[in-house]
Tab-separated table of C-alpha atoms in Angstrom:
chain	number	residue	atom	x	y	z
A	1	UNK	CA	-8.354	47.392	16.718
A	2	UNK	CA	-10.204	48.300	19.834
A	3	UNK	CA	-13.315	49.331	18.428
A	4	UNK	CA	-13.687	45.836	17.021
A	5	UNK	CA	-15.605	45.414	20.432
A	6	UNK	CA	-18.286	47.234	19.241
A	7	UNK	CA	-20.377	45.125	17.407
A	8	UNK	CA	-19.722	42.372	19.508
A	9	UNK	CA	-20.930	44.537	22.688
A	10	UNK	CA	-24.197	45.042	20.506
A	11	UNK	CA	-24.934	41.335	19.648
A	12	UNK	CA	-24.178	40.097	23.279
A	13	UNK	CA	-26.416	43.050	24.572
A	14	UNK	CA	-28.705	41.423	21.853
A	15	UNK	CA	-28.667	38.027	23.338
A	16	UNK	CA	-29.452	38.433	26.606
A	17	UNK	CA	-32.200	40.403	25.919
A	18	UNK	CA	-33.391	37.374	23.763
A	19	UNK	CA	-32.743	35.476	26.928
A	20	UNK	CA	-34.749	37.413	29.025
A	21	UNK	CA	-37.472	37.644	26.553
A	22	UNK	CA	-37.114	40.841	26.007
A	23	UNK	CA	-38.198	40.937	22.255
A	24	UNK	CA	-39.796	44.621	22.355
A	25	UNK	CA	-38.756	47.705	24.092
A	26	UNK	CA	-35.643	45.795	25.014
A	27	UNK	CA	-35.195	47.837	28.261
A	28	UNK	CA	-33.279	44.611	30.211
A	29	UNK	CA	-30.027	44.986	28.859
A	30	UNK	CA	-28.419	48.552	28.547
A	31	UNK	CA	-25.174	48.169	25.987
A	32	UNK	CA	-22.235	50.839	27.050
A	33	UNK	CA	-18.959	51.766	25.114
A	34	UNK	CA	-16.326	53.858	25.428
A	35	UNK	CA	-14.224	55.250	23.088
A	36	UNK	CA	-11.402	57.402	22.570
A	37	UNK	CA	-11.935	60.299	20.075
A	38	UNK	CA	-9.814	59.197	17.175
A	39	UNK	CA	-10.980	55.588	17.425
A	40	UNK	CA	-14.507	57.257	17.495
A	41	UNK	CA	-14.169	59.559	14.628
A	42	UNK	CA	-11.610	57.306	12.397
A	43	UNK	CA	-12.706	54.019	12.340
A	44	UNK	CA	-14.953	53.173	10.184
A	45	UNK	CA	-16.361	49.646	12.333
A	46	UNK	CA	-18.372	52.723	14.933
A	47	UNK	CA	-20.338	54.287	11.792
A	48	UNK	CA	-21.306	50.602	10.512
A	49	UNK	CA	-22.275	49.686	14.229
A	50	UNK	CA	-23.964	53.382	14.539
A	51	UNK	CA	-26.002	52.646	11.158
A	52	UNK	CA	-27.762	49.219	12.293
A	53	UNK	CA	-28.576	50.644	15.801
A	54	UNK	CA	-32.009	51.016	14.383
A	55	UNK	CA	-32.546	48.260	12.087
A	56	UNK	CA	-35.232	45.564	13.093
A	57	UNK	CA	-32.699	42.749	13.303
A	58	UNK	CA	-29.446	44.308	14.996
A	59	UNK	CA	-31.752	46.746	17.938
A	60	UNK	CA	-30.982	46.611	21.182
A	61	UNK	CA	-33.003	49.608	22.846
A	62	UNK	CA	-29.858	51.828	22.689
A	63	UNK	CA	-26.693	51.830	23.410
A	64	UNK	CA	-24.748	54.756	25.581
A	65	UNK	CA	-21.409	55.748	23.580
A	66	UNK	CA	-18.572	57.600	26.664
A	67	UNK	CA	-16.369	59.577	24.577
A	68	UNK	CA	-13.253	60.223	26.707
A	69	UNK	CA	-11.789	63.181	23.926
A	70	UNK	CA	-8.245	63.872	24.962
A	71	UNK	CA	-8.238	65.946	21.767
A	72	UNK	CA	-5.275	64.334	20.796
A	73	UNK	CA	-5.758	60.989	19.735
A	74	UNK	CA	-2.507	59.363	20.070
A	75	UNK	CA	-0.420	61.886	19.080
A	76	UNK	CA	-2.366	63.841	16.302
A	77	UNK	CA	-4.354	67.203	17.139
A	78	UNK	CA	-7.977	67.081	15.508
A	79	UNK	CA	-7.433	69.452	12.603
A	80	UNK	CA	-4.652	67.070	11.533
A	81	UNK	CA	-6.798	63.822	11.916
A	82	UNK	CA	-10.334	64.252	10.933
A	83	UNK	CA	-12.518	66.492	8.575
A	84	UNK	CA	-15.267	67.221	10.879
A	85	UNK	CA	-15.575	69.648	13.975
A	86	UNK	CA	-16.001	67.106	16.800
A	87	UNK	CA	-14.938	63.240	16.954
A	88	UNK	CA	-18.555	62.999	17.252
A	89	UNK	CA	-19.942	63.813	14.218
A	90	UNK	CA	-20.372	60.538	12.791
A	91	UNK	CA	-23.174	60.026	15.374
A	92	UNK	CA	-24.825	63.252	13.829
A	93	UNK	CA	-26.233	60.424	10.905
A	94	UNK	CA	-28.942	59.044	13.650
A	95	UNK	CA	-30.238	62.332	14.729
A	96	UNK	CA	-29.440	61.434	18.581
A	97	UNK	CA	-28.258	63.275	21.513
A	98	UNK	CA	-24.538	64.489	21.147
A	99	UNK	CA	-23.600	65.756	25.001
A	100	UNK	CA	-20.281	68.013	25.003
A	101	UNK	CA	-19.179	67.744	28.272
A	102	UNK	CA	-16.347	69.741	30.580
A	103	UNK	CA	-14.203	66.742	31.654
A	104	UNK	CA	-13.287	68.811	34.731
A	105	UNK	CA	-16.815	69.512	36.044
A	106	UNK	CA	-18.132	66.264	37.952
A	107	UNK	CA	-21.095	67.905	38.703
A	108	UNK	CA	-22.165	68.285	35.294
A	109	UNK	CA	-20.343	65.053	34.214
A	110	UNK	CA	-23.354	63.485	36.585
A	111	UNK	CA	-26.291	65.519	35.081
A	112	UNK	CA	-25.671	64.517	31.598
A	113	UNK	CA	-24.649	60.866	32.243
A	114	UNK	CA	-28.613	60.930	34.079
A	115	UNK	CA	-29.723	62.712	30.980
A	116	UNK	CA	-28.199	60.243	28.491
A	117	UNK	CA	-29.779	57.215	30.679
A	118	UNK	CA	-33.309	58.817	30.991
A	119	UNK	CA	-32.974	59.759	26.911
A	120	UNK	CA	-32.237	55.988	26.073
A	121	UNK	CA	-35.032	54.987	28.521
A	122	UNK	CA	-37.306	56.849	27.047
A	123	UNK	CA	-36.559	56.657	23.661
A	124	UNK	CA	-35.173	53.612	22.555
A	125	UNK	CA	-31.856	54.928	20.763
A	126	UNK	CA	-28.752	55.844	21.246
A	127	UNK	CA	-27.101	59.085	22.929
A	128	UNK	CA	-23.557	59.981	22.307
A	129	UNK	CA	-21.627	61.851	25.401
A	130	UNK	CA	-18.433	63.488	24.126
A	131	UNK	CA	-15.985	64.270	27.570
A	132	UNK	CA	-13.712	66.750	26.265
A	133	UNK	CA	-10.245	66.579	28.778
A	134	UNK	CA	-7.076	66.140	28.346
A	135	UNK	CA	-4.745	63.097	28.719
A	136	UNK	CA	-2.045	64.026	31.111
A	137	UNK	CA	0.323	61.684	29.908
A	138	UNK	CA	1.365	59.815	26.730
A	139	UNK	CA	-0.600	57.057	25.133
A	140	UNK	CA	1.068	54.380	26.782
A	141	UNK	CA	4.894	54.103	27.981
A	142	UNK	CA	6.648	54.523	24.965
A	143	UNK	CA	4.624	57.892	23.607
A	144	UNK	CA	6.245	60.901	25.205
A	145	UNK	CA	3.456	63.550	23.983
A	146	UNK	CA	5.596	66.956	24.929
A	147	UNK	CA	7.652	65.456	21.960
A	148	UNK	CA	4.681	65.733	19.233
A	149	UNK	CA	2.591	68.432	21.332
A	150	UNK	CA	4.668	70.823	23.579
A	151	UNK	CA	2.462	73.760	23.714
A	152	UNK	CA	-0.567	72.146	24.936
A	153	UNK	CA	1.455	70.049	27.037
A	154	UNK	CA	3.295	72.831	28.578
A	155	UNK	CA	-0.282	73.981	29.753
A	156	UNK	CA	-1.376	70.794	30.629
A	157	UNK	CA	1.414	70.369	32.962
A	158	UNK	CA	0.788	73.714	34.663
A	159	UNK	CA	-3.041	72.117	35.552
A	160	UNK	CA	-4.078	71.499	38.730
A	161	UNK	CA	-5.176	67.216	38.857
A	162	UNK	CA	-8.912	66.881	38.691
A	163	UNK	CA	-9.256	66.194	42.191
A	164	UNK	CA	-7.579	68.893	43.478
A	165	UNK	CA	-9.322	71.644	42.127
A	166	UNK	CA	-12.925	69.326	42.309
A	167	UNK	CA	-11.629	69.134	46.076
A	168	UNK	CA	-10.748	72.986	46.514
A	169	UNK	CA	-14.476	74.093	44.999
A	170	UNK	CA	-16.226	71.345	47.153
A	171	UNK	CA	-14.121	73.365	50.561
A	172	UNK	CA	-15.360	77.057	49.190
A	173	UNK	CA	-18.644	75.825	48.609
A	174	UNK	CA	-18.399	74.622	52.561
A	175	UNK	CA	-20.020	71.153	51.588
A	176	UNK	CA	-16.640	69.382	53.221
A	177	UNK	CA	-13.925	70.152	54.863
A	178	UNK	CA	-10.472	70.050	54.605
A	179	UNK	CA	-9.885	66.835	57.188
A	180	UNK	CA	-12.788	65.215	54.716
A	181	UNK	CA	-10.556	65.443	51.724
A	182	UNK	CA	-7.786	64.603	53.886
A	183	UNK	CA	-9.362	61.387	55.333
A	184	UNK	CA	-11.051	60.271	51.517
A	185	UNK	CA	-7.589	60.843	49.988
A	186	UNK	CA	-5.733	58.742	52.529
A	187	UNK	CA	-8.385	55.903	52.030
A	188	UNK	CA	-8.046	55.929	48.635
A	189	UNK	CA	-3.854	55.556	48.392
A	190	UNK	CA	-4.162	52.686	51.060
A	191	UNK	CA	-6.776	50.927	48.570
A	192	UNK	CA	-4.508	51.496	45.709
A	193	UNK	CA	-1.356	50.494	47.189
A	194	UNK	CA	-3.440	46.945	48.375
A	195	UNK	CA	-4.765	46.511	45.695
């Protein structure tokens, strides 16, 4: 399943670090996955990559693990899917970082993202950052989640988007102004509708 790209992430990371001669703090090459919280928590190919992050033969200076935690999965709430408190807890077996993140605060989206590169920097290993959000709609086009889920998705569809509120706090906070967000979200639907 997806995670199968884990290992394979590793030994390519791996390889070009070989490449580059890179034999030591292997600093050249910085692996990154993402995941999606069930995936993360459920199958069992992200402990087994997890476990050999620190063995002689399989190290590749640390790898950076984006959690995007819907807190769903694909249509299962957490207390229905897993026996531990966060998706992240496998992770908890290397004694790394584990960031919880507010998926609706950029700003601090940005400061542990810095913290999680300077930690694997430093330090060799790996560091875990769990975004906990919420996916607005289904899985993909055949999952209707207000099916499986309706109360949080009731509340979910009273939200504000991401950029609209990140927008609005950016105006009070007088850093832009309204013809900025204007201008920026006009630029960006022209780029989409190119592309």
């Amino acid at each position: 399943h997806l995670e199968a790209v884990d290992p394979v992430v590793e030994g390519r990371a791996r390889a070009k670090q070989r490449r580059h001669g890179d034999l030591t703090t292997r600093s050249t090459i910085l692996p990154f996955l993402v995941h999606g919280d069930a995936a993360f928590a459920g199958q069992g190919i992200v402990a087994e990559t997890l476990n050999m992050s620190q063995l002689a033969g399989y190290r590749t200076g640390g790898t950076i693990h984006l959690v995007i935690n819907n807190q769903i999965g694909y249509t299962t709430l957490p207390e229905d899917a897993r026996s531990t408190r966060y998706s992240t807890d496998v992770a908890k077996m290397l004694m790394v970082p584990i960031f919880h993140v507010h998926g609706e605060d950029p700003a601090a989206l940005i400061h542990v993202f810095r913290l999680a590169a300077n930690y694997r920097w430093q330090f060799g290993k790996d560091v875990v950052i769990d975004v906990v959000c919420f996916r607005r709609y289904g899985h993909n086009e055949g999952d209707e989640p207000y099916f499986t889920q309706p109360l949080m998705y009731e509340r979910i569809r009273q939200r504000p988007s991401l950029h609209q509120t990140y927008a609005e706090s950016l105006m009070e906070a007088q850093i832009v102004q309204k013809s900025d967000v204007e201008t920026l979200a006009d630029r960006i639907s022209k780029r989409l509708n190119t592309a």
